[in-house]
Coordinates of C-alpha atoms in Angstrom, one line a residue:
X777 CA -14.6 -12.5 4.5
X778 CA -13.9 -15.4 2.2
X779 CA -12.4 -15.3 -0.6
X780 CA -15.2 -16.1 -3.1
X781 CA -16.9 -13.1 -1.3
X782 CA -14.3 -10.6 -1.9
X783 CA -13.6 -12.0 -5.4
X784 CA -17.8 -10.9 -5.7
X785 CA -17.3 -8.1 -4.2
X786 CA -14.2 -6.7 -6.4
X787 CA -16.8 -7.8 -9.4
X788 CA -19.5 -6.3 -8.0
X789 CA -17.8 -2.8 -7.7
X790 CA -16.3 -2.9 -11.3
X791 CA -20.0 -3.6 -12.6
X792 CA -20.4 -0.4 -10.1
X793 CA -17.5 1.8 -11.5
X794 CA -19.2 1.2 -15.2
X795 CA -22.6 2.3 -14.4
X796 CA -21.5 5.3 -12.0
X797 CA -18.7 5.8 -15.1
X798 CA -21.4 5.7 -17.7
X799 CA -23.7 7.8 -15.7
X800 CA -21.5 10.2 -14.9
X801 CA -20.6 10.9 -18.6
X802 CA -24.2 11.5 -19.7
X803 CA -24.8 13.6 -16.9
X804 CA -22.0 15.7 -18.0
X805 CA -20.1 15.5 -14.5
X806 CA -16.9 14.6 -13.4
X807 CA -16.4 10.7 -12.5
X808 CA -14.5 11.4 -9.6
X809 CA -18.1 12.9 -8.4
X810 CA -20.6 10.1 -9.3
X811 CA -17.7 7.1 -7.9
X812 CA -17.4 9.1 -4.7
X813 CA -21.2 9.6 -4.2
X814 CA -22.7 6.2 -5.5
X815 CA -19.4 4.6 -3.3
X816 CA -21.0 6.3 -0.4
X817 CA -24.4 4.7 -1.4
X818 CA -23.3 1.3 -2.0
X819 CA -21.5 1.8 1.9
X820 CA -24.7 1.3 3.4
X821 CA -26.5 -1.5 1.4
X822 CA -27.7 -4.2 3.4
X823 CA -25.7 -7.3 3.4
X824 CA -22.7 -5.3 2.6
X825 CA -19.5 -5.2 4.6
X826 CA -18.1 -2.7 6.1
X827 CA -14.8 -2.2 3.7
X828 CA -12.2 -1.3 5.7
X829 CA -8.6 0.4 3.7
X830 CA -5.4 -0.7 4.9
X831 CA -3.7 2.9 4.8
X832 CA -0.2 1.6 4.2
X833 CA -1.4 -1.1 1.4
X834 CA -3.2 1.6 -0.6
X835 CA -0.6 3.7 -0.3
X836 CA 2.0 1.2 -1.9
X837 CA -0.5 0.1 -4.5
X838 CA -2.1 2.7 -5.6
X839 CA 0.0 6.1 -5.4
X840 CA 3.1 4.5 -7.0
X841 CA 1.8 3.6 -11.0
X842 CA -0.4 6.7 -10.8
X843 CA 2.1 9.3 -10.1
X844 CA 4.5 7.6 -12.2
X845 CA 1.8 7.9 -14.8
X846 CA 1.6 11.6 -14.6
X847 CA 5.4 12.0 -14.4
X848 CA 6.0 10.0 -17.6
X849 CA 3.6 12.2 -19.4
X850 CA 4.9 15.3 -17.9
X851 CA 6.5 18.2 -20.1
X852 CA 10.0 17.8 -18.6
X853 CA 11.1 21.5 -19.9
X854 CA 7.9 22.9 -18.9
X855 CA 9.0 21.4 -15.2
X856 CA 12.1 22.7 -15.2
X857 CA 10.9 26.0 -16.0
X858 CA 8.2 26.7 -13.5
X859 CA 10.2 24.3 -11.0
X860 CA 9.8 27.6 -9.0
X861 CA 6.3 27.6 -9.1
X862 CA 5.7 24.1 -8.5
X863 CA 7.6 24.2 -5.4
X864 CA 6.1 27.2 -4.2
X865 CA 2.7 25.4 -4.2
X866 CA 4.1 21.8 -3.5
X867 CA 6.1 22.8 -0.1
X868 CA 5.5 26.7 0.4
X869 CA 1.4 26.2 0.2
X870 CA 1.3 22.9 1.7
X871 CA 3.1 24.3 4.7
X872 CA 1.0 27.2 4.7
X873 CA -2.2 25.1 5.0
X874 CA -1.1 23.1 8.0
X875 CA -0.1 26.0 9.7
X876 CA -3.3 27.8 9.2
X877 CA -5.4 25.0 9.9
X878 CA -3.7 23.8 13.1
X879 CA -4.3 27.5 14.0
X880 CA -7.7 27.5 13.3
X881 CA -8.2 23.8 14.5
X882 CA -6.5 24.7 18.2
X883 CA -8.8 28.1 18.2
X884 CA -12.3 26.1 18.1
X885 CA -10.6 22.9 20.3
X886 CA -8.2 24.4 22.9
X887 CA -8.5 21.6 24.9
X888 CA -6.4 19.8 21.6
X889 CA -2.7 19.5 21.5
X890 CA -1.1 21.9 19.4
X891 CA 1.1 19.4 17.9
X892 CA -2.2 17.3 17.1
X893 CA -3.9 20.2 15.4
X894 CA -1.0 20.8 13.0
X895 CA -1.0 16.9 12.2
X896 CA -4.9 17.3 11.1
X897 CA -3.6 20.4 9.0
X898 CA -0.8 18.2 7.7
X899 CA -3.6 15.3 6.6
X900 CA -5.8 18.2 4.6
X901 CA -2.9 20.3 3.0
X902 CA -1.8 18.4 0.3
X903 CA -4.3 18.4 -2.9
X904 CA -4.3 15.1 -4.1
X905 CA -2.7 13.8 -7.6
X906 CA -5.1 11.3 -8.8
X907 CA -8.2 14.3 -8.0
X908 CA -6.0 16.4 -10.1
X909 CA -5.9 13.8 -13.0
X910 CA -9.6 13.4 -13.1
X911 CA -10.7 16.8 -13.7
X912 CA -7.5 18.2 -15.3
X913 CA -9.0 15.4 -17.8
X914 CA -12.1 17.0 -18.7
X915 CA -10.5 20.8 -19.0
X916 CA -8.5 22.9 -21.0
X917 CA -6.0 24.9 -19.2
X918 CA -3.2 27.0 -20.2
X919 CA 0.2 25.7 -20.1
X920 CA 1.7 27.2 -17.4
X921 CA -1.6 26.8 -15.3
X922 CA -1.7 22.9 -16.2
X923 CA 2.4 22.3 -15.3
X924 CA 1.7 23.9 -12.3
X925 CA -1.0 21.9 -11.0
X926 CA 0.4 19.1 -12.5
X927 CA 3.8 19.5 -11.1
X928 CA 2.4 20.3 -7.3
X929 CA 0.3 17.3 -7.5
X930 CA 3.0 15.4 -8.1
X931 CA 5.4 16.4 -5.4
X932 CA 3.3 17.5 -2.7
X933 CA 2.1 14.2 -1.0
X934 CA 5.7 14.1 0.0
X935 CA 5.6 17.6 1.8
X936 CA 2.1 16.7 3.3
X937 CA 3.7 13.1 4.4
X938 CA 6.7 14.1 6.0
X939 CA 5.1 17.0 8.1
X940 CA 2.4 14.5 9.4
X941 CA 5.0 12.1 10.5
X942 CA 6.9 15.2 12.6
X943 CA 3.3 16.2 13.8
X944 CA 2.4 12.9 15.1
X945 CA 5.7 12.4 16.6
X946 CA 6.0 15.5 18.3
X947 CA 2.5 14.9 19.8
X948 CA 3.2 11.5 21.0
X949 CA 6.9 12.6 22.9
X950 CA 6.3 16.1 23.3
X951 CA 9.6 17.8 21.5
X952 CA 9.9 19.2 18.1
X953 CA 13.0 20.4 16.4
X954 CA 12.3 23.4 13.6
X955 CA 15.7 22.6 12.7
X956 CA 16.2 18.8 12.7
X957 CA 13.1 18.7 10.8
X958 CA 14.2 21.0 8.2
X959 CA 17.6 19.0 7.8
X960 CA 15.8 15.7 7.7
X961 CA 13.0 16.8 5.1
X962 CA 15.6 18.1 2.7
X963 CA 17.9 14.7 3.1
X964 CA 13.8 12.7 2.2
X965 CA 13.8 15.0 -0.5
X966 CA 17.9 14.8 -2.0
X967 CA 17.6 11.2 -1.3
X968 CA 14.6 10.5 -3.1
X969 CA 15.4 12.4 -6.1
X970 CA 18.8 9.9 -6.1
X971 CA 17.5 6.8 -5.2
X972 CA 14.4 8.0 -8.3
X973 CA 17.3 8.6 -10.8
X974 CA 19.5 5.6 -10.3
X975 CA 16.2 2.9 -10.3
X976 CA 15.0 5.0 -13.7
X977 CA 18.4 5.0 -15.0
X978 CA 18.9 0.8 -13.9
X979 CA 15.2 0.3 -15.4
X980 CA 16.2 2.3 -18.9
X981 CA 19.1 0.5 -19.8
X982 CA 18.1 -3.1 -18.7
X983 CA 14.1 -2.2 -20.9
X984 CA 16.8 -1.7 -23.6
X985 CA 17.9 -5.6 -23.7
X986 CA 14.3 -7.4 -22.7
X987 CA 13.8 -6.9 -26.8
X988 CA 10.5 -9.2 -25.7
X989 CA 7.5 -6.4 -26.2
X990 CA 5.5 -7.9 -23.6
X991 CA 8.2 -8.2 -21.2
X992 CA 9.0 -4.1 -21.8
X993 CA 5.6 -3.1 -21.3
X994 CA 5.6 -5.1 -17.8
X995 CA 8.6 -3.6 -16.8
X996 CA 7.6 -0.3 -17.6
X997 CA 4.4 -0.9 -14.8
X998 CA 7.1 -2.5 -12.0
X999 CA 9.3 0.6 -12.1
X1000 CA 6.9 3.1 -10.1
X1001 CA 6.3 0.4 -7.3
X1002 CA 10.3 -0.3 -7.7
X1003 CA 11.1 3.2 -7.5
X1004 CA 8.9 3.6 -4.1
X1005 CA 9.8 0.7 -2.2
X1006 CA 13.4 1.5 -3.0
X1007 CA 13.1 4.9 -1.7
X1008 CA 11.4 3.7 1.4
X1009 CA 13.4 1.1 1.9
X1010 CA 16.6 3.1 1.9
X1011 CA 13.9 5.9 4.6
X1012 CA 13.9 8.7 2.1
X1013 CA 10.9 10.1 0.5
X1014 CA 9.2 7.1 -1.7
X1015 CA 7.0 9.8 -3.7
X1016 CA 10.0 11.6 -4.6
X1017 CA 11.5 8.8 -5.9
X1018 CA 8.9 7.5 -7.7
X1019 CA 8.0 10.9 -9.8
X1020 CA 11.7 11.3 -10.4
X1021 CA 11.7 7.5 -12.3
X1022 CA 9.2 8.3 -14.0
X1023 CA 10.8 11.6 -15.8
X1024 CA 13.4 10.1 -16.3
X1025 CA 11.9 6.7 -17.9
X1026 CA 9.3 9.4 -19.9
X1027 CA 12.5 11.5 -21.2
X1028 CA 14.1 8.3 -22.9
X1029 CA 11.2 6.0 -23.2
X1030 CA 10.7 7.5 -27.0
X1031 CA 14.3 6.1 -27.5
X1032 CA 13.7 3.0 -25.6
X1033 CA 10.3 1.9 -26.9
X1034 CA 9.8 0.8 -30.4
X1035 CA 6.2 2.4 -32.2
X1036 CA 4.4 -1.3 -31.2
X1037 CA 5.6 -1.2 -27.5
X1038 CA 4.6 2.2 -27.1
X1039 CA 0.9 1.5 -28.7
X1040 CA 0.1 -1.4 -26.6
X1041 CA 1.6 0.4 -23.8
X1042 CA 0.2 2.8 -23.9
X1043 CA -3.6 1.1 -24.2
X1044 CA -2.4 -1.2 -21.3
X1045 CA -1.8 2.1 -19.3
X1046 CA -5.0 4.3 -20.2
X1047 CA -7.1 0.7 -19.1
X1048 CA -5.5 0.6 -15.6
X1049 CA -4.7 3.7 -14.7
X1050 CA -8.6 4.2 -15.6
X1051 CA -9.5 1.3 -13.4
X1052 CA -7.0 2.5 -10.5
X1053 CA -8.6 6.1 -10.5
X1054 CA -12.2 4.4 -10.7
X1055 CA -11.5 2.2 -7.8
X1056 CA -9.6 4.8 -5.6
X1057 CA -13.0 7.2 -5.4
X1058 CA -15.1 4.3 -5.0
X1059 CA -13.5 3.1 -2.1
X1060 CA -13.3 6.2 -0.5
X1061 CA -17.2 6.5 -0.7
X1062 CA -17.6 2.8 0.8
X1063 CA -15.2 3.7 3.5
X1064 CA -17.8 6.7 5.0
X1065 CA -20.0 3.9 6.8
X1066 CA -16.8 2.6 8.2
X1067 CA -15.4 6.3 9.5
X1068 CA -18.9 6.7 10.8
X1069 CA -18.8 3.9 12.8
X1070 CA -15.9 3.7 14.3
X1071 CA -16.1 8.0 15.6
X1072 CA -20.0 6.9 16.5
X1073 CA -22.3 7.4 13.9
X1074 CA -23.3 10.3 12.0
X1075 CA -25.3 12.0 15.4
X1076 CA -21.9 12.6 17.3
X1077 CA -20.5 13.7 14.2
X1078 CA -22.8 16.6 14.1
X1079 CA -23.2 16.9 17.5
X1080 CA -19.5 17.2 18.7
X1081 CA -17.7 18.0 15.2
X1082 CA -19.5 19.9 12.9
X1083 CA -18.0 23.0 14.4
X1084 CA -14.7 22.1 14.0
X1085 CA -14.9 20.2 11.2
X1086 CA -16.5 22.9 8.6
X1087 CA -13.5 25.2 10.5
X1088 CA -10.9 22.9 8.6
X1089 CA -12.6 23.2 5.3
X1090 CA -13.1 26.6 5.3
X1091 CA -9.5 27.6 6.5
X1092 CA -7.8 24.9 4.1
X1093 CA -9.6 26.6 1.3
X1094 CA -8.9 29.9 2.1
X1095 CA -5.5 29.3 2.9
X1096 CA -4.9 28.1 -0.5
X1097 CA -6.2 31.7 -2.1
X1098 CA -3.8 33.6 0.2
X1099 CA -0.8 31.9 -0.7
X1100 CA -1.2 31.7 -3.9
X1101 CA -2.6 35.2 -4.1
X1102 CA 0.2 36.6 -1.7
X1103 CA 3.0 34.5 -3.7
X1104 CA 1.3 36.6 -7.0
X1105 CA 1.9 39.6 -5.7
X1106 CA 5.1 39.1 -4.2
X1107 CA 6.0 38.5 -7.9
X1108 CA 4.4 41.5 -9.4
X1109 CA 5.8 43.5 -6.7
X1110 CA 9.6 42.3 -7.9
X1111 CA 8.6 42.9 -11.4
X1112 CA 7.9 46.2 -10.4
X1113 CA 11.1 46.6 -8.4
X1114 CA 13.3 45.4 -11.8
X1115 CA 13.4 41.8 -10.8
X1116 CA 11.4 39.6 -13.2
X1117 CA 11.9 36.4 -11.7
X1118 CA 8.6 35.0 -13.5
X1119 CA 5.4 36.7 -15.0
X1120 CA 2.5 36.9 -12.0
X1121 CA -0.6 34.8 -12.7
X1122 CA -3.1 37.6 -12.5
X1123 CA -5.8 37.5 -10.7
X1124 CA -8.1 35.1 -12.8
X1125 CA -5.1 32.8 -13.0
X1126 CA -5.0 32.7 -9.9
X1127 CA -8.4 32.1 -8.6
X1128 CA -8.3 29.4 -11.0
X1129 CA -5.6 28.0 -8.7
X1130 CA -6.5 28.7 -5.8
X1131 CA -9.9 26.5 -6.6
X1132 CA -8.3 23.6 -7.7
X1133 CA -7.8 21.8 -4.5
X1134 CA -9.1 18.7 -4.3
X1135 CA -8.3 16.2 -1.9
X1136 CA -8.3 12.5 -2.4
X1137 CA -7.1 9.0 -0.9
X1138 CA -4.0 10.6 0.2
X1139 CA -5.6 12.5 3.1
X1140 CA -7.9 9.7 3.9
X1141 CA -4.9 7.0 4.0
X1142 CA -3.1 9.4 6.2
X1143 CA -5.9 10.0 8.7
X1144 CA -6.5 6.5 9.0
X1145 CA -2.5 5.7 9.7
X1146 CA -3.4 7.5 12.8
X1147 CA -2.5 6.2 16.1
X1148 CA -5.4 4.9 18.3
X1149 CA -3.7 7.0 21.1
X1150 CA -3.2 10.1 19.4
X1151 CA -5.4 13.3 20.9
X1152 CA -8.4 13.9 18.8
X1153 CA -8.2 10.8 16.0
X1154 CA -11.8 10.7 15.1
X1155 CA -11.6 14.3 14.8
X1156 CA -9.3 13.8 12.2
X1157 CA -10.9 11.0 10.4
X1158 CA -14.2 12.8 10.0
X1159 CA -12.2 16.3 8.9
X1160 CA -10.5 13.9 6.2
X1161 CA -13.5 12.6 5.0
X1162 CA -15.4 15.8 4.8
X1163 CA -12.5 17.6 3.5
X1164 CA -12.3 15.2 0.2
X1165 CA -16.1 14.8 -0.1
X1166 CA -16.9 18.5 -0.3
X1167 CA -13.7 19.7 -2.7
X1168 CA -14.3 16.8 -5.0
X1169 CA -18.6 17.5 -5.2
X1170 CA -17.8 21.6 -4.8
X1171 CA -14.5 22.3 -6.6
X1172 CA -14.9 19.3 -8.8
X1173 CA -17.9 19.9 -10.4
X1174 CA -17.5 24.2 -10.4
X1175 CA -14.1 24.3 -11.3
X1176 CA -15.3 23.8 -15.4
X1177 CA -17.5 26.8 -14.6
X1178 CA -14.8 28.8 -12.8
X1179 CA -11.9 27.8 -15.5
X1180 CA -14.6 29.4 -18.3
X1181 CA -15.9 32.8 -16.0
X1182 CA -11.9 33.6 -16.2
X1183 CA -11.7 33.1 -19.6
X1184 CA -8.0 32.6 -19.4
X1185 CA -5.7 32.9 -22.4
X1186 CA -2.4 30.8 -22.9
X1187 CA 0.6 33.4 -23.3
X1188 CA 2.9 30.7 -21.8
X1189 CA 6.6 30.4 -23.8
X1190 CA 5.9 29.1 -27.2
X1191 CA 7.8 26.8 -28.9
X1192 CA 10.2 27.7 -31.7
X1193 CA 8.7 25.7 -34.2
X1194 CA 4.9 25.2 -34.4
X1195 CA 3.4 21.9 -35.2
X1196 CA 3.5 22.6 -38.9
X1197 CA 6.6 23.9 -38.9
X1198 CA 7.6 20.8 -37.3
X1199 CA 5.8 18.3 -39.7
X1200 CA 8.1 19.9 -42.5
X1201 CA 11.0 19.4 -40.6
X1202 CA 10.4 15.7 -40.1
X1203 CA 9.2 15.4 -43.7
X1204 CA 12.7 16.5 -44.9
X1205 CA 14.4 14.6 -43.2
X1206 CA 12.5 11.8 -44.2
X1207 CA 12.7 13.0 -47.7
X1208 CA 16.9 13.1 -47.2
X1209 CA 16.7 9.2 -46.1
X1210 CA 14.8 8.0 -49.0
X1211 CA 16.4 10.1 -51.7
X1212 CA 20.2 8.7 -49.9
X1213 CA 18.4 5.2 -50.7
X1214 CA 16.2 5.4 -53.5
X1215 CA 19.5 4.8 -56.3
X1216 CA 21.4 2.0 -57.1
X1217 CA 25.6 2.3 -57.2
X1218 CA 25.1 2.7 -61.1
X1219 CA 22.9 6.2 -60.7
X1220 CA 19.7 3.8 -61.7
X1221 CA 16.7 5.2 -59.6
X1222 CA 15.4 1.9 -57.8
X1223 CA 12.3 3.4 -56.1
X1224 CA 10.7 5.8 -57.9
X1225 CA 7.0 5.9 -56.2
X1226 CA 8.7 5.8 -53.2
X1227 CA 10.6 9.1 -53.6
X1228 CA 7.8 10.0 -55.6
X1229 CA 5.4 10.3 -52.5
X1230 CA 8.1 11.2 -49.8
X1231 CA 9.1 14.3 -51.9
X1232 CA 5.2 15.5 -52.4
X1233 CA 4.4 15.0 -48.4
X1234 CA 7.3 17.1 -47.7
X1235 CA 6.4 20.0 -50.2
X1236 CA 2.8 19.4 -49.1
X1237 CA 4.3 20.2 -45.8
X1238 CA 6.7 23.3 -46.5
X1239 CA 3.4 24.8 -48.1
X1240 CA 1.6 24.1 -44.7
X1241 CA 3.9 25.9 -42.9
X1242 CA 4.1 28.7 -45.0
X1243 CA 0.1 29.1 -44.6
X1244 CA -0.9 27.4 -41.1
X1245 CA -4.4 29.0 -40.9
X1246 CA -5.6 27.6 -44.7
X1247 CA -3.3 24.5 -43.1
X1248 CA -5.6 24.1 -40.2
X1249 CA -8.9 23.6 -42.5
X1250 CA -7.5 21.4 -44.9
X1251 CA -5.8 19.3 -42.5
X1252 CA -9.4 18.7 -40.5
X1253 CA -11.1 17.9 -44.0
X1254 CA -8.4 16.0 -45.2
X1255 CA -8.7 13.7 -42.0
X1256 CA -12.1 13.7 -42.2
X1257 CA -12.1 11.8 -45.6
X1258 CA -9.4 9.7 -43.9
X1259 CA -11.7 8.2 -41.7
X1260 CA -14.4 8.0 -44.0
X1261 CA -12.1 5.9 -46.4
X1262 CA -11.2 3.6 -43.2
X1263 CA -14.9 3.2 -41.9
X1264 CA -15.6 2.4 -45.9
X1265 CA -12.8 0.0 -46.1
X1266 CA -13.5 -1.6 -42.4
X1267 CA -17.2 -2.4 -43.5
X1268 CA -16.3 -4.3 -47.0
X1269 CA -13.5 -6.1 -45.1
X1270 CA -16.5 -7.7 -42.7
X1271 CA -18.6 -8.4 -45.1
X1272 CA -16.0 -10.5 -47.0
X1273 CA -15.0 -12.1 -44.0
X1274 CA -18.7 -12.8 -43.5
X1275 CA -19.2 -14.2 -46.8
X1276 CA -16.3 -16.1 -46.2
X1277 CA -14.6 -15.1 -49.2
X1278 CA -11.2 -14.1 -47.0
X1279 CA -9.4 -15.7 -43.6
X1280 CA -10.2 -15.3 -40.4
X1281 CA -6.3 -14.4 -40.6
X1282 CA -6.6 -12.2 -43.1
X1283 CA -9.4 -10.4 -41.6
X1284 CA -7.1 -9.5 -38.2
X1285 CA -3.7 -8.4 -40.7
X1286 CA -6.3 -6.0 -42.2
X1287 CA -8.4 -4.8 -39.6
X1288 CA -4.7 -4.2 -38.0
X1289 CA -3.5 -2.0 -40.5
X1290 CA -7.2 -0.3 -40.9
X1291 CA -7.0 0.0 -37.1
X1292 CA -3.3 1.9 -37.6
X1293 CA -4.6 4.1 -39.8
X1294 CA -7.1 5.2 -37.8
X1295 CA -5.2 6.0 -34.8
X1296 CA -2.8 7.7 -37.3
X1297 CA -5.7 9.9 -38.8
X1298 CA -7.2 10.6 -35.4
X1299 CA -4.3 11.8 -33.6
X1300 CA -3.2 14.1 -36.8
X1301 CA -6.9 15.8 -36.7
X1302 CA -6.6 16.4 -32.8
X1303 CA -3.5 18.3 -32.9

């Protein structure tokens, strides 16, 4: 293809990620669904070529920033605390899966390797990150439930990676070691987790001395694809590493950043991660003519795989509810027994869980790293593709539904202070500053407004948190007329620059602080 063309044809699927995006959002259904589905579409226009992923470049460019996106935003005490939990469904679960679906897969194919069906339940175990992202999005979830899926998102490509790599090896020489492979996942694992904290560690102190905001917020997109290639480079697990930089560069980066870095980074990050997300789904739905072609066209499929395939789904899917069902009542069991080691989901939790398993570009990058002489390739291929294109239309779109039928509540640890309670505490200290300030060395009190308004924000505050619930209402109103005030004031500061009565620089040092205030208000009313 030439490079104008692809040039046209990266526009013409941006123009496509708006429409399907726009689409999607007065529909009322999840993005993820319309990309996926109108990708598919747009797969077998004519004139259009047959788009074919490079498994190991989408890997490198995609999975990096996006998981270090989640892990900079993740609740690192939250983390820590269900770290049990997380693992459980990260490495117990995604074990779990491969082993019941190379059972299930050798049961309908005997004629297939046993070491080749475990790799096909290696490429579907792992419920992908960015699928996660996009409907976590668009519901509300209790805490524990959203750390959980959150954490085993983030962690369990590298569980899902490394037993596909023994599964293809031990089909392609014919030996397996239980051992070995238990010795060498846990030094991927170790090392990664190393190699992660020494890259976020190098990357916090040097983002400390750039002092150039521009230069910070580009460093702070480098680290995830530094983080990975170091791990790889140095053979231990890249995802790993790259989720463990990104705790540790979200832990310090509210000492690291100044309020402008983080503002404009934090724009800079919601517009590509958006675009990343976007273009991943897309390209999975224009790689289905491709799949299809190469196992020989959508007749064989049915004809030779349907069987098999729909096998795969439906074992994945139930694996998922046993383990997390069986791991439930394990814990309610030792609860029972006088060892409360963690309170069990219940069972709406955990159908909740069990349902949110989607599968994305992970599983179809690893199918298509595949070797052209390993037993039962297109198999795998078409399982892949099926496997993400019915949990991303099914559990994608139901999973709202599902997450409302339970009718969860959040009884997850609270904090000690609430967010009022907190507000006053940062008002004080405020207050202290000011007050320290506000005299001359001769007693003389130099800023009198000043203090003036930093001591009534912090007894408006105290009196907040001494009644949140009236708190609550007048916060919402008090916001409300915020905004107003800033729409108000945005309007006459147009129609003076239109009247050209003030600067065009003017207008932008205005509009800035109007803009400030805005985002201020906003994020106050949301809390």
């Amino acid at each position: 293809m030439h490079p104008a063309e692809t040039f046209e044809l990266v526009f013409t699927l941006l123009l496509a990620i708006l429409a399907l995006h726009w689409f999607a959002e007065r529909a009322k259904l999840p993005p993820s669904v319309a990309l996926l589905v109108g990708g598919g579409a747009l797969a077998f226009l004519p004139g259009l070529p047959v788009i074919e992923l490079d498994p190991e470049l989408v890997l490198v460019l995609f999975l990096p920033p996006l998981l270090m996106d989640g892990a900079y935003y993740t609740a690192l005490a939250a983390f820590r605390r269900h770290s049990a939990g997380i693992l459980s469904l990260a490495i117990g679960a995604v074990v779990f899966t491969t082993l019941v679906v190379g059972l299930v897969v050798h049961w309908l194919v005997p004629a297939l390797p046993w070491a080749a069906c475990f790799a096909l339940g290696a490429i579907v175990s792992p419920p992908d990150a960015v699928s996660a992202r996009a409907v976590l999005q668009r519901v509300k979830l209790p805490r524990r439930l959203t750390t959980l899926l959150e954490g085993e998102s983030l962690l369990n490509d590298a569980s899902g990676l490394v037993l596909f790599r023994f599964a293809v090896a031990a089909a392609l020489t014919g030996s397996f070691d239980a051992v070995d492979a238990s010795l060498e996942f846990g030094f991927l694992a170790i090392g990664g987790v190393v190699v992660g904290a020494v890259v976020g560690g190098a990357w916090t102190f040097l983002l400390r001395r750039l002092g150039d905001e521009t230069l910070m917020i580009l460093a702070s997109l480098i680290l995830g694809w530094a983080a990975y290639l170091a791990g790889e480079a140095i053979h231990v697990s890249g995802v790993i590493s790259t989720v463990t930089a990104g705790l540790v560069f979200g832990w310090y980066q509210h000492v690291v950043f100044t309020a402008s870095v983080r503002i404009r980074a934090g724009a800079f990050w919601h517009v590509m991660v958006f675009l990343m997300e976007a273009m991943i789904f897309i390209l999975i739905g224009l790689s289905l003519r491709g799949v299809l072609e190469r196992v020989g066209g959508f007749e064989t499929v049915l004809a030779t795989m349907a069987v098999p395939v729909v096998g795969v789904i439906v074992a994945m899917t139930l694996a998922r509810f046993v383990w997390i069902f069986g791991c439930d009542a394990v814990l309610a069991l030792l609860n029972r027994l006088g060892f409360p080691i963690d309170d069990p989901l219940g069972p709406r939790a955990a159908t909740v869980m069990s349902w949110a398993g989607m599968r994305g570009v992970v599983t179809l990058a690893v199918a298509l790293t595949v070797p052209e002489t390993m037993p039962g390739r297109d198999l795998m291929l078409v399982a892949a593709f099926a496997a993400i294109l019915v949990t991303v239309l099914l559990q994608g779109t139901t999973l709202g539904l599902v997450i409302r039928a339970a009718n969860l509540s959040d009884r997850g640890v609270r904090p000690a202070l609430s967010l009022a309670q907190a507000e006053a505490a940062v008002a004080a200290a405020q207050l202290v500053a000011v007050r320290s300030q506000a005299y001359t060395d001769d007693g003389t009190l130099a800023h009198p407004r000043l203090l003036e308004g930093f001591q009534r924000r912090a007894d408006q505050a105290f009196q907040n948190a001494d009644d949140e619930d009236t708190f609550v209402d007048e916060i919402t109103a008090h916001y409300d007329l915020v905004l107003e005030a800033v729409r108000a004031g945005r309007a006459e500061l147009v129609r003076l620059h239109r009247a050209h009565q003030i600067s065009d620089e003017t207008l932008h040092d205005l509009e800035r602080d109007l803009d400030l205030e805005e985002l201020s208000a906003t994020a106050a009313k949301s809390l």
